[in-house]
Amino acid sequence: MSRTVFSMAIEIVTVIFEVIIISVYFNAFLQVKHRKKTLAGTIVYIAATCMIAAVSLFFPDPLILISVTSSAMFLIGTRFEGPLRTKLLFIILFDAFIVIVDFVTIYVLYLLNGLTFIDTTETVLYRILGIIVSKLLVFLLVKQTYLWRKRVIGKLPFSSSLILSILPISSIIVIFQLVVNSQLNHASSDSSIIVLIEVVSLFASNIAVFGIFEQQMEAQNERERMRITEQQILHQTAYYKDMVEQQGEVREIRHDLKNCLSSLASYLRVNDFQQVAEYSKKIDKMADSLKMQVNTGYQALDIIFWGKVRLAEHCGVNFSYSLFMPEDMRVDEMDLCIILANALDNAIEACKKIEEPGRRKISLVLKTEGDYISIYIENSTGKKVIVPEGGLVKTTKEDAKNHGFGLQSIKNLAEKYNGDMAVSSDEQIFMLSVLLKNA
């Protein structure tokens, strides 16, 4: 295999890799029209590959290459949902990004080899290296963007990003050595074929590793979705249970009220106004017990929150709260229920451990701050709580397996709404603040 054929083979491999990158790039921002593989989809990708490969091999003029690559991207873009102007914008941004990465790569090679910039761009060795390095860098950045965009809940861990960055970078170093040794040592055809296979294998390994990680991330996201769904079901169950209990209480009060009214009528007939006054007070007290002291405008939230208020009172906790709901709430009501229920369960649990009833206190403020809903909760504790790095305090409940997800769920839901969760602890006060973007 001659050096020219070798370089052409490398270019074809990188073109295929580039088409994969373009597909991942679109997939990061747009929805695929047809999830199932179709003949039409296969033809689109083959046509795009042939277009870019033909220009790269026979018309390597930068302007022609950019134009044809843009046309190939437009063709691939037909496989995705989205308005035309959005796709055109993505194509322009991708072209600009490719040009910048290619230029920076060639410029770095120029600084390293001692040749002029023009000689660097025209030398086959450095041209091949430039293509390979730039494509791997673009693949790395596009894949990281894809993984960040496609995460369902929570942030992509820094350790995962770091590990995934090591493979493409190490591949660049290995390919650099392989191609340089092959070109400088005037490798034989057999050796060139081996180098080509090794380059293809490295490209394939990058794609495979990222693919495996995507599957693991999707499985983790699915577990998190299931966990939040379970919590939603639990809170919906609690909501309906509270409704049933309240209906039962209402029936009892109605029964007692009928008896009171009957007695009241009897006392009125005999002009016993002292007993009339006593029964009037009883009726007022019954009417007050029918009132729900919380009115946010959201029924499920009212019932669940009022249930926590009554639980706190039952546990001897002095619970003060201030709720100022946004007029147009974009945050899902059940997500807000999960956050408040978990936070208040933790606060009540902490207060129950305090021996002196007078020290059991919880305060809650929910209000809007610009585009955000802010939730601030303070509760007294028996002792200072050590807040580890990351802010996720370990549960002290006996059923740790099921109860250890409270703060984690709050944190994940805060990130779902582009917000944040923070915890801190004073001597005997635990503080939780949550921000949710209401837009």
CSV table of C-alpha atoms in Angstrom, one decimal:
chain,number,residue,atom,x,y,z
A,1,MET,CA,0.0,0.0,0.0
A,2,SER,CA,1.6,3.3,-1.0
A,3,ARG,CA,1.7,6.3,1.3
A,4,THR,CA,-0.8,8.1,-0.9
A,5,VAL,CA,-3.3,5.2,-0.6
A,6,PHE,CA,-2.6,5.0,3.1
A,7,SER,CA,-3.4,8.7,3.6
A,8,MET,CA,-6.6,8.3,1.5
A,9,ALA,CA,-7.7,5.4,3.6
A,10,ILE,CA,-7.1,7.4,6.8
A,11,GLU,CA,-9.1,10.2,5.3
A,12,ILE,CA,-12.0,7.9,4.5
A,13,VAL,CA,-12.0,6.5,8.1
A,14,THR,CA,-12.0,10.1,9.5
A,15,VAL,CA,-14.9,11.1,7.2
A,16,ILE,CA,-17.0,8.1,8.5
A,17,PHE,CA,-16.0,9.2,12.0
A,18,GLU,CA,-17.1,12.8,11.1
A,19,VAL,CA,-20.5,11.6,9.9
A,20,ILE,CA,-21.0,9.8,13.2
A,21,ILE,CA,-20.0,13.0,15.0
A,22,ILE,CA,-22.6,15.0,13.0
A,23,SER,CA,-25.3,12.5,13.9
A,24,VAL,CA,-24.4,12.7,17.6
A,25,TYR,CA,-24.3,16.5,17.4
A,26,PHE,CA,-27.9,16.7,16.0
A,27,ASN,CA,-29.0,14.0,18.5
A,28,ALA,CA,-27.8,16.2,21.4
A,29,PHE,CA,-30.2,19.0,20.6
A,30,LEU,CA,-33.0,17.5,18.4
A,31,GLN,CA,-35.3,14.4,18.5
A,32,VAL,CA,-34.8,11.6,15.9
A,33,LYS,CA,-37.8,11.4,13.6
A,34,HIS,CA,-37.7,7.6,13.3
A,35,ARG,CA,-36.2,5.6,16.1
A,36,LYS,CA,-36.2,2.4,14.1
A,37,LYS,CA,-33.4,1.9,11.5
A,38,THR,CA,-34.8,2.3,8.0
A,39,LEU,CA,-33.4,1.9,4.5
A,40,ALA,CA,-33.9,5.6,3.9
A,41,GLY,CA,-31.9,6.5,7.0
A,42,THR,CA,-29.0,4.3,5.9
A,43,ILE,CA,-29.0,5.8,2.4
A,44,VAL,CA,-28.9,9.3,3.9
A,45,TYR,CA,-25.8,8.5,6.0
A,46,ILE,CA,-24.1,6.7,3.1
A,47,ALA,CA,-24.8,9.6,0.8
A,48,ALA,CA,-23.4,12.1,3.3
A,49,THR,CA,-20.3,10.0,3.8
A,50,CYS,CA,-19.7,9.8,0.0
A,51,MET,CA,-20.2,13.5,-0.4
A,52,ILE,CA,-17.6,14.5,2.2
A,53,ALA,CA,-15.2,11.8,1.2
A,54,ALA,CA,-15.3,12.7,-2.5
A,55,VAL,CA,-14.5,16.4,-1.7
A,56,SER,CA,-11.8,15.5,0.9
A,57,LEU,CA,-10.0,13.2,-1.5
A,58,PHE,CA,-10.3,15.0,-4.9
A,59,PHE,CA,-11.3,18.7,-4.2
A,60,PRO,CA,-9.6,19.5,-0.9
A,61,ASP,CA,-10.3,23.2,-1.2
A,62,PRO,CA,-11.4,24.6,2.3
A,63,LEU,CA,-14.4,26.5,1.0
A,64,ILE,CA,-15.7,23.6,-1.2
A,65,LEU,CA,-15.2,21.2,1.7
A,66,ILE,CA,-17.1,23.5,4.1
A,67,SER,CA,-19.9,23.9,1.6
A,68,VAL,CA,-20.2,20.2,0.9
A,69,THR,CA,-20.0,19.3,4.6
A,70,SER,CA,-22.8,21.8,5.3
A,71,SER,CA,-24.9,20.1,2.5
A,72,ALA,CA,-24.2,16.7,4.0
A,73,MET,CA,-25.2,18.0,7.5
A,74,PHE,CA,-28.4,19.4,6.0
A,75,LEU,CA,-29.1,15.9,4.5
A,76,ILE,CA,-28.4,14.2,7.9
A,77,GLY,CA,-30.6,16.9,9.6
A,78,THR,CA,-33.6,15.7,7.7
A,79,ARG,CA,-33.5,12.6,10.0
A,80,PHE,CA,-34.3,14.9,13.0
A,81,GLU,CA,-37.3,16.9,14.1
A,82,GLY,CA,-37.0,20.6,14.3
A,83,PRO,CA,-37.6,23.8,12.4
A,84,LEU,CA,-35.4,24.5,9.4
A,85,ARG,CA,-33.9,27.7,10.8
A,86,THR,CA,-32.8,25.8,13.9
A,87,LYS,CA,-31.0,23.2,11.8
A,88,LEU,CA,-29.4,25.9,9.7
A,89,LEU,CA,-28.1,27.6,12.9
A,90,PHE,CA,-26.7,24.3,14.2
A,91,ILE,CA,-25.0,23.7,10.8
A,92,ILE,CA,-23.4,27.2,10.9
A,93,LEU,CA,-22.2,26.7,14.5
A,94,PHE,CA,-20.8,23.2,13.8
A,95,ASP,CA,-18.9,24.5,10.7
A,96,ALA,CA,-17.4,27.4,12.7
A,97,PHE,CA,-16.5,25.0,15.5
A,98,ILE,CA,-14.8,22.5,13.0
A,99,VAL,CA,-12.8,25.4,11.3
A,100,ILE,CA,-11.6,26.6,14.7
A,101,VAL,CA,-10.5,23.2,15.9
A,102,ASP,CA,-8.8,22.4,12.6
A,103,PHE,CA,-7.0,25.7,12.6
A,104,VAL,CA,-5.9,25.3,16.2
A,105,THR,CA,-4.7,21.7,15.6
A,106,ILE,CA,-2.7,22.7,12.5
A,107,TYR,CA,-1.2,25.7,14.3
A,108,VAL,CA,-0.1,23.5,17.2
A,109,LEU,CA,1.6,21.1,14.8
A,110,TYR,CA,3.2,24.1,13.0
A,111,LEU,CA,4.7,25.3,16.4
A,112,LEU,CA,6.0,21.8,17.1
A,113,ASN,CA,7.6,20.9,13.8
A,114,GLY,CA,9.7,23.9,12.9
A,115,LEU,CA,8.3,24.2,9.3
A,116,THR,CA,6.4,27.2,7.9
A,117,PHE,CA,2.6,27.2,8.4
A,118,ILE,CA,2.0,26.7,4.6
A,119,ASP,CA,4.5,23.7,4.5
A,120,THR,CA,2.7,22.2,7.6
A,121,THR,CA,-0.7,22.3,5.8
A,122,GLU,CA,0.7,20.8,2.6
A,123,THR,CA,2.8,18.0,4.2
A,124,VAL,CA,0.9,14.7,4.0
A,125,LEU,CA,2.1,13.6,7.4
A,126,TYR,CA,0.9,16.7,9.3
A,127,ARG,CA,-2.3,16.9,7.2
A,128,ILE,CA,-3.2,13.3,8.3
A,129,LEU,CA,-2.3,14.0,11.9
A,130,GLY,CA,-4.3,17.3,11.8
A,131,ILE,CA,-7.4,15.5,10.5
A,132,ILE,CA,-7.2,12.7,13.0
A,133,VAL,CA,-6.5,14.9,16.0
A,134,SER,CA,-9.1,17.5,15.1
A,135,LYS,CA,-11.8,14.8,14.6
A,136,LEU,CA,-11.0,13.1,17.9
A,137,LEU,CA,-11.2,16.5,19.7
A,138,VAL,CA,-14.5,17.4,18.1
A,139,PHE,CA,-15.8,13.9,18.9
A,140,LEU,CA,-14.8,14.4,22.6
A,141,LEU,CA,-16.5,17.8,22.9
A,142,VAL,CA,-19.6,16.8,21.0
A,143,LYS,CA,-20.0,13.6,23.0
A,144,GLN,CA,-19.6,15.5,26.3
A,145,THR,CA,-22.2,17.9,25.1
A,146,TYR,CA,-24.5,15.1,24.2
A,147,LEU,CA,-24.1,13.3,27.5
A,148,TRP,CA,-24.7,16.6,29.4
A,149,ARG,CA,-27.8,17.4,27.3
A,150,LYS,CA,-29.3,13.9,27.5
A,151,ARG,CA,-28.8,13.5,31.2
A,152,VAL,CA,-32.3,13.2,32.7
A,153,ILE,CA,-31.7,14.1,36.3
A,154,GLY,CA,-28.6,15.5,38.0
A,155,LYS,CA,-25.3,16.6,36.7
A,156,LEU,CA,-22.8,14.5,34.8
A,157,PRO,CA,-20.2,13.7,37.4
A,158,PHE,CA,-16.8,15.3,37.0
A,159,SER,CA,-15.0,12.0,37.5
A,160,SER,CA,-17.0,10.5,34.6
A,161,SER,CA,-16.2,13.5,32.3
A,162,LEU,CA,-12.6,13.1,33.2
A,163,ILE,CA,-12.4,9.4,32.5
A,164,LEU,CA,-14.2,9.8,29.2
A,165,SER,CA,-11.8,12.6,28.2
A,166,ILE,CA,-8.8,10.4,28.8
A,167,LEU,CA,-9.6,7.9,26.1
A,168,PRO,CA,-9.8,10.3,23.1
A,169,ILE,CA,-6.7,12.2,24.3
A,170,SER,CA,-4.7,9.0,24.8
A,171,SER,CA,-5.9,7.9,21.4
A,172,ILE,CA,-4.5,11.1,19.9
A,173,ILE,CA,-1.1,10.3,21.4
A,174,VAL,CA,-1.1,6.7,20.2
A,175,ILE,CA,-2.3,7.6,16.7
A,176,PHE,CA,0.3,10.4,16.5
A,177,GLN,CA,3.1,7.9,17.3
A,178,LEU,CA,1.7,5.2,14.8
A,179,VAL,CA,1.3,7.6,11.9
A,180,VAL,CA,4.6,9.4,12.5
A,181,ASN,CA,6.5,6.1,12.7
A,182,SER,CA,4.7,4.7,9.6
A,183,GLN,CA,5.5,7.8,7.5
A,184,LEU,CA,9.1,8.5,8.7
A,185,ASN,CA,10.2,4.9,8.5
A,186,HIS,CA,8.6,4.4,5.0
A,187,ALA,CA,6.6,1.5,6.2
A,188,SER,CA,5.8,-1.4,3.9
A,189,SER,CA,2.2,-2.1,2.6
A,190,ASP,CA,1.6,-4.7,5.2
A,191,SER,CA,2.8,-2.4,8.0
A,192,SER,CA,0.6,0.4,6.6
A,193,ILE,CA,-2.4,-1.9,6.6
A,194,ILE,CA,-1.7,-2.8,10.3
A,195,VAL,CA,-1.4,0.9,11.2
A,196,LEU,CA,-4.7,1.6,9.4
A,197,ILE,CA,-6.4,-1.2,11.3
A,198,GLU,CA,-5.0,0.1,14.5
A,199,VAL,CA,-6.3,3.6,13.7
A,200,VAL,CA,-9.7,2.3,12.9
A,201,SER,CA,-9.7,0.2,16.1
A,202,LEU,CA,-8.9,3.3,18.2
A,203,PHE,CA,-11.8,5.2,16.5
A,204,ALA,CA,-14.1,2.3,17.1
A,205,SER,CA,-13.0,1.9,20.8
A,206,ASN,CA,-13.8,5.6,21.4
A,207,ILE,CA,-17.3,5.1,20.0
A,208,ALA,CA,-17.8,1.9,21.9
A,209,VAL,CA,-16.7,3.2,25.3
A,210,PHE,CA,-18.9,6.3,25.0
A,211,GLY,CA,-21.8,4.0,23.9
A,212,ILE,CA,-21.3,1.8,26.9
A,213,PHE,CA,-21.2,4.8,29.2
A,214,GLU,CA,-24.4,6.2,27.6
A,215,GLN,CA,-26.2,2.9,28.3
A,216,GLN,CA,-25.0,3.0,32.0
A,217,MET,CA,-26.1,6.6,32.3
A,218,GLU,CA,-29.5,5.8,30.8
A,219,ALA,CA,-29.9,2.9,33.2
A,220,GLN,CA,-29.0,5.2,36.1
A,221,ASN,CA,-31.4,7.8,34.9
A,222,GLU,CA,-34.1,5.1,34.6
A,223,ARG,CA,-33.5,4.1,38.2
A,224,GLU,CA,-33.8,7.7,39.3
A,225,ARG,CA,-37.0,8.2,37.3
A,226,MET,CA,-38.4,5.1,38.9
A,227,ARG,CA,-37.4,6.3,42.4
A,228,ILE,CA,-39.1,9.7,41.8
A,229,THR,CA,-42.2,8.0,40.3
A,230,GLU,CA,-42.4,5.8,43.4
A,231,GLN,CA,-42.2,8.9,45.6
A,232,GLN,CA,-44.9,10.6,43.5
A,233,ILE,CA,-47.1,7.5,44.0
A,234,LEU,CA,-46.5,7.6,47.7
A,235,HIS,CA,-47.4,11.2,48.0
A,236,GLN,CA,-50.4,10.8,45.8
A,237,THR,CA,-51.5,7.9,48.0
A,238,ALA,CA,-50.9,10.1,51.1
A,239,TYR,CA,-53.0,12.8,49.4
A,240,TYR,CA,-55.9,10.4,48.8
A,241,LYS,CA,-55.6,9.0,52.3
A,242,ASP,CA,-55.7,12.4,53.8
A,243,MET,CA,-58.8,13.2,51.7
A,244,VAL,CA,-60.5,10.0,52.9
A,245,GLU,CA,-59.6,10.9,56.5
A,246,GLN,CA,-60.9,14.5,56.1
A,247,GLN,CA,-64.1,13.2,54.6
A,248,GLY,CA,-64.5,10.9,57.6
A,249,GLU,CA,-63.9,13.8,60.0
A,250,VAL,CA,-66.4,15.9,58.1
A,251,ARG,CA,-69.0,13.1,58.4
A,252,GLU,CA,-68.4,12.9,62.2
A,253,ILE,CA,-68.6,16.7,62.5
A,254,ARG,CA,-71.8,16.8,60.5
A,255,HIS,CA,-73.3,14.1,62.8
A,256,ASP,CA,-72.2,16.1,65.9
A,257,LEU,CA,-73.4,19.3,64.3
A,258,LYS,CA,-76.9,17.9,63.8
A,259,ASN,CA,-77.0,16.9,67.5
A,260,CYS,CA,-75.8,20.3,68.5
A,261,LEU,CA,-78.4,22.1,66.4
A,262,SER,CA,-81.1,19.8,67.7
A,263,SER,CA,-80.1,20.6,71.3
A,264,LEU,CA,-79.8,24.3,70.4
A,265,ALA,CA,-83.3,24.3,69.1
A,266,SER,CA,-84.5,22.7,72.3
A,267,TYR,CA,-82.8,25.3,74.5
A,268,LEU,CA,-84.2,28.1,72.4
A,269,ARG,CA,-87.7,26.8,72.9
A,270,VAL,CA,-87.3,27.0,76.7
A,271,ASN,CA,-85.3,30.3,76.5
A,272,ASP,CA,-82.2,28.7,78.2
A,273,PHE,CA,-79.8,31.3,76.7
A,274,GLN,CA,-76.8,30.1,78.7
A,275,GLN,CA,-76.9,26.7,77.1
A,276,VAL,CA,-77.6,28.4,73.7
A,277,ALA,CA,-74.3,30.3,74.2
A,278,GLU,CA,-72.4,27.2,75.1
A,279,TYR,CA,-73.7,25.2,72.1
A,280,SER,CA,-72.9,28.2,69.8
A,281,LYS,CA,-69.3,28.0,71.0
A,282,LYS,CA,-69.2,24.3,70.2
A,283,ILE,CA,-70.6,24.9,66.7
A,284,ASP,CA,-68.0,27.6,66.1
A,285,LYS,CA,-65.3,25.2,67.2
A,286,MET,CA,-66.6,22.6,64.8
A,287,ALA,CA,-66.7,25.1,61.9
A,288,ASP,CA,-63.1,26.0,62.6
A,289,SER,CA,-62.0,22.3,62.6
A,290,LEU,CA,-63.5,22.0,59.1
A,291,LYS,CA,-61.3,24.8,57.8
A,292,MET,CA,-57.9,23.9,56.2
A,293,GLN,CA,-55.4,26.5,57.4
A,294,VAL,CA,-53.4,26.3,54.1
A,295,ASN,CA,-54.6,27.7,50.8
A,296,THR,CA,-51.9,27.8,48.2
A,297,GLY,CA,-54.3,27.4,45.3
A,298,TYR,CA,-53.0,23.9,44.6
A,299,GLN,CA,-55.2,21.2,46.1
A,300,ALA,CA,-52.7,18.3,46.3
A,301,LEU,CA,-50.1,20.7,47.8
A,302,ASP,CA,-52.6,22.0,50.4
A,303,ILE,CA,-53.6,18.6,51.6
A,304,ILE,CA,-50.0,17.1,51.8
A,305,PHE,CA,-48.6,20.3,53.4
A,306,TRP,CA,-51.5,20.4,55.9
A,307,GLY,CA,-50.9,16.8,56.7
A,308,LYS,CA,-47.3,17.7,57.6
A,309,VAL,CA,-48.5,20.6,59.7
A,310,ARG,CA,-50.8,18.3,61.7
A,311,LEU,CA,-48.1,15.7,62.1
A,312,ALA,CA,-45.7,18.4,63.5
A,313,GLU,CA,-48.4,19.5,65.9
A,314,HIS,CA,-49.0,15.9,67.0
A,315,CYS,CA,-45.3,15.6,67.7
A,316,GLY,CA,-45.2,18.7,69.8
A,317,VAL,CA,-43.3,20.8,67.2
A,318,ASN,CA,-43.8,24.6,67.0
A,319,PHE,CA,-44.3,25.0,63.2
A,320,SER,CA,-44.3,28.4,61.6
A,321,TYR,CA,-44.7,28.9,57.9
A,322,SER,CA,-45.1,31.6,55.2
A,323,LEU,CA,-46.2,30.6,51.7
A,324,PHE,CA,-46.2,33.0,48.8
A,325,MET,CA,-46.9,30.9,45.7
A,326,PRO,CA,-46.2,32.3,42.2
A,327,GLU,CA,-49.2,33.3,40.1
A,328,ASP,CA,-48.1,31.1,37.2
A,329,MET,CA,-46.3,28.1,38.6
A,330,ARG,CA,-44.3,26.1,36.0
A,331,VAL,CA,-42.9,23.7,38.4
A,332,ASP,CA,-44.8,20.4,38.5
A,333,GLU,CA,-47.1,20.3,41.6
A,334,MET,CA,-46.1,16.8,42.6
A,335,ASP,CA,-42.4,17.6,42.3
A,336,LEU,CA,-43.0,20.5,44.7
A,337,CYS,CA,-44.9,18.1,47.0
A,338,ILE,CA,-42.0,15.7,47.0
A,339,ILE,CA,-39.5,18.4,47.9
A,340,LEU,CA,-41.7,19.8,50.7
A,341,ALA,CA,-42.7,16.4,52.0
A,342,ASN,CA,-39.1,15.1,52.1
A,343,ALA,CA,-37.8,18.2,53.7
A,344,LEU,CA,-40.5,18.4,56.3
A,345,ASP,CA,-40.3,14.7,57.1
A,346,ASN,CA,-36.6,15.2,57.8
A,347,ALA,CA,-37.2,18.3,59.9
A,348,ILE,CA,-40.0,16.6,62.0
A,349,GLU,CA,-37.8,13.5,62.5
A,350,ALA,CA,-35.0,15.7,63.8
A,351,CYS,CA,-37.3,17.5,66.2
A,352,LYS,CA,-38.8,14.3,67.6
A,353,LYS,CA,-35.3,13.4,68.9
A,354,ILE,CA,-35.2,16.6,71.0
A,355,GLU,CA,-36.1,15.7,74.6
A,356,GLU,CA,-37.2,19.3,75.6
A,357,PRO,CA,-40.6,19.9,73.8
A,358,GLY,CA,-40.1,23.7,74.0
A,359,ARG,CA,-37.1,23.4,71.7
A,360,ARG,CA,-38.9,21.6,68.9
A,361,LYS,CA,-39.2,24.2,66.2
A,362,ILE,CA,-39.6,24.3,62.4
A,363,SER,CA,-39.9,27.4,60.2
A,364,LEU,CA,-40.6,27.4,56.5
A,365,VAL,CA,-40.6,30.2,54.0
A,366,LEU,CA,-41.7,29.7,50.4
A,367,LYS,CA,-41.6,32.6,48.0
A,368,THR,CA,-40.7,33.8,44.5
A,369,GLU,CA,-37.5,35.6,43.8
A,370,GLY,CA,-37.4,36.7,40.2
A,371,ASP,CA,-37.7,33.7,38.0
A,372,TYR,CA,-37.1,31.3,40.9
A,373,ILE,CA,-39.1,29.7,43.6
A,374,SER,CA,-37.1,29.7,46.9
A,375,ILE,CA,-37.8,27.3,49.8
A,376,TYR,CA,-36.0,28.0,53.1
A,377,ILE,CA,-36.5,25.6,56.0
A,378,GLU,CA,-34.9,25.7,59.5
A,379,ASN,CA,-35.4,23.1,62.2
A,380,SER,CA,-33.9,22.6,65.6
A,381,THR,CA,-31.7,19.6,66.2
A,382,GLY,CA,-30.5,17.7,69.3
A,383,LYS,CA,-26.9,18.3,68.3
A,384,LYS,CA,-24.9,19.9,65.6
A,385,VAL,CA,-25.3,18.1,62.2
A,386,ILE,CA,-22.1,17.5,60.4
A,387,VAL,CA,-22.6,18.4,56.7
A,388,PRO,CA,-20.3,16.5,54.4
A,389,GLU,CA,-19.0,17.7,51.1
A,390,GLY,CA,-21.8,17.5,48.6
A,391,GLY,CA,-24.4,18.5,51.2
A,392,LEU,CA,-26.0,15.0,51.5
A,393,VAL,CA,-26.4,14.3,55.2
A,394,LYS,CA,-26.5,10.5,56.0
A,395,THR,CA,-29.9,9.3,57.3
A,396,THR,CA,-30.1,8.2,60.9
A,397,LYS,CA,-33.4,6.4,60.4
A,398,GLU,CA,-33.5,2.7,61.0
A,399,ASP,CA,-34.8,2.0,57.4
A,400,ALA,CA,-31.8,3.6,55.8
A,401,LYS,CA,-32.3,1.8,52.5
A,402,ASN,CA,-35.7,3.5,51.9
A,403,HIS,CA,-35.1,6.7,53.8
A,404,GLY,CA,-31.6,7.7,52.5
A,405,PHE,CA,-32.9,9.3,49.4
A,406,GLY,CA,-34.7,12.3,50.9
A,407,LEU,CA,-32.1,15.0,50.3
A,408,GLN,CA,-30.8,13.3,47.2
A,409,SER,CA,-34.3,13.5,45.7
A,410,ILE,CA,-34.6,17.2,46.6
A,411,LYS,CA,-31.2,17.8,45.1
A,412,ASN,CA,-32.0,16.0,41.8
A,413,LEU,CA,-35.4,17.8,41.5
A,414,ALA,CA,-33.7,21.1,42.1
A,415,GLU,CA,-31.2,20.4,39.3
A,416,LYS,CA,-34.1,19.2,37.1
A,417,TYR,CA,-35.4,22.8,37.3
A,418,ASN,CA,-32.0,24.4,36.8
A,419,GLY,CA,-31.8,25.3,40.5
A,420,ASP,CA,-29.8,24.2,43.4
A,421,MET,CA,-30.0,22.8,47.0
A,422,ALA,CA,-27.8,23.9,49.9
A,423,VAL,CA,-27.6,22.7,53.5
A,424,SER,CA,-25.8,24.1,56.5
A,425,SER,CA,-25.8,23.6,60.2
A,426,ASP,CA,-25.3,25.8,63.2
A,427,GLU,CA,-24.9,24.6,66.8
A,428,GLN,CA,-28.4,23.2,67.1
A,429,ILE,CA,-30.1,24.5,63.9
A,430,PHE,CA,-30.2,22.7,60.5
A,431,MET,CA,-30.9,24.8,57.5
A,432,LEU,CA,-32.0,23.7,54.0
A,433,SER,CA,-32.5,26.0,51.0
A,434,VAL,CA,-33.8,25.0,47.6
A,435,LEU,CA,-34.0,27.1,44.4
A,436,LEU,CA,-36.2,26.1,41.5
A,437,LYS,CA,-36.4,28.0,38.2
A,438,ASN,CA,-40.0,28.8,37.5
A,439,ALA,CA,-39.6,29.4,33.8
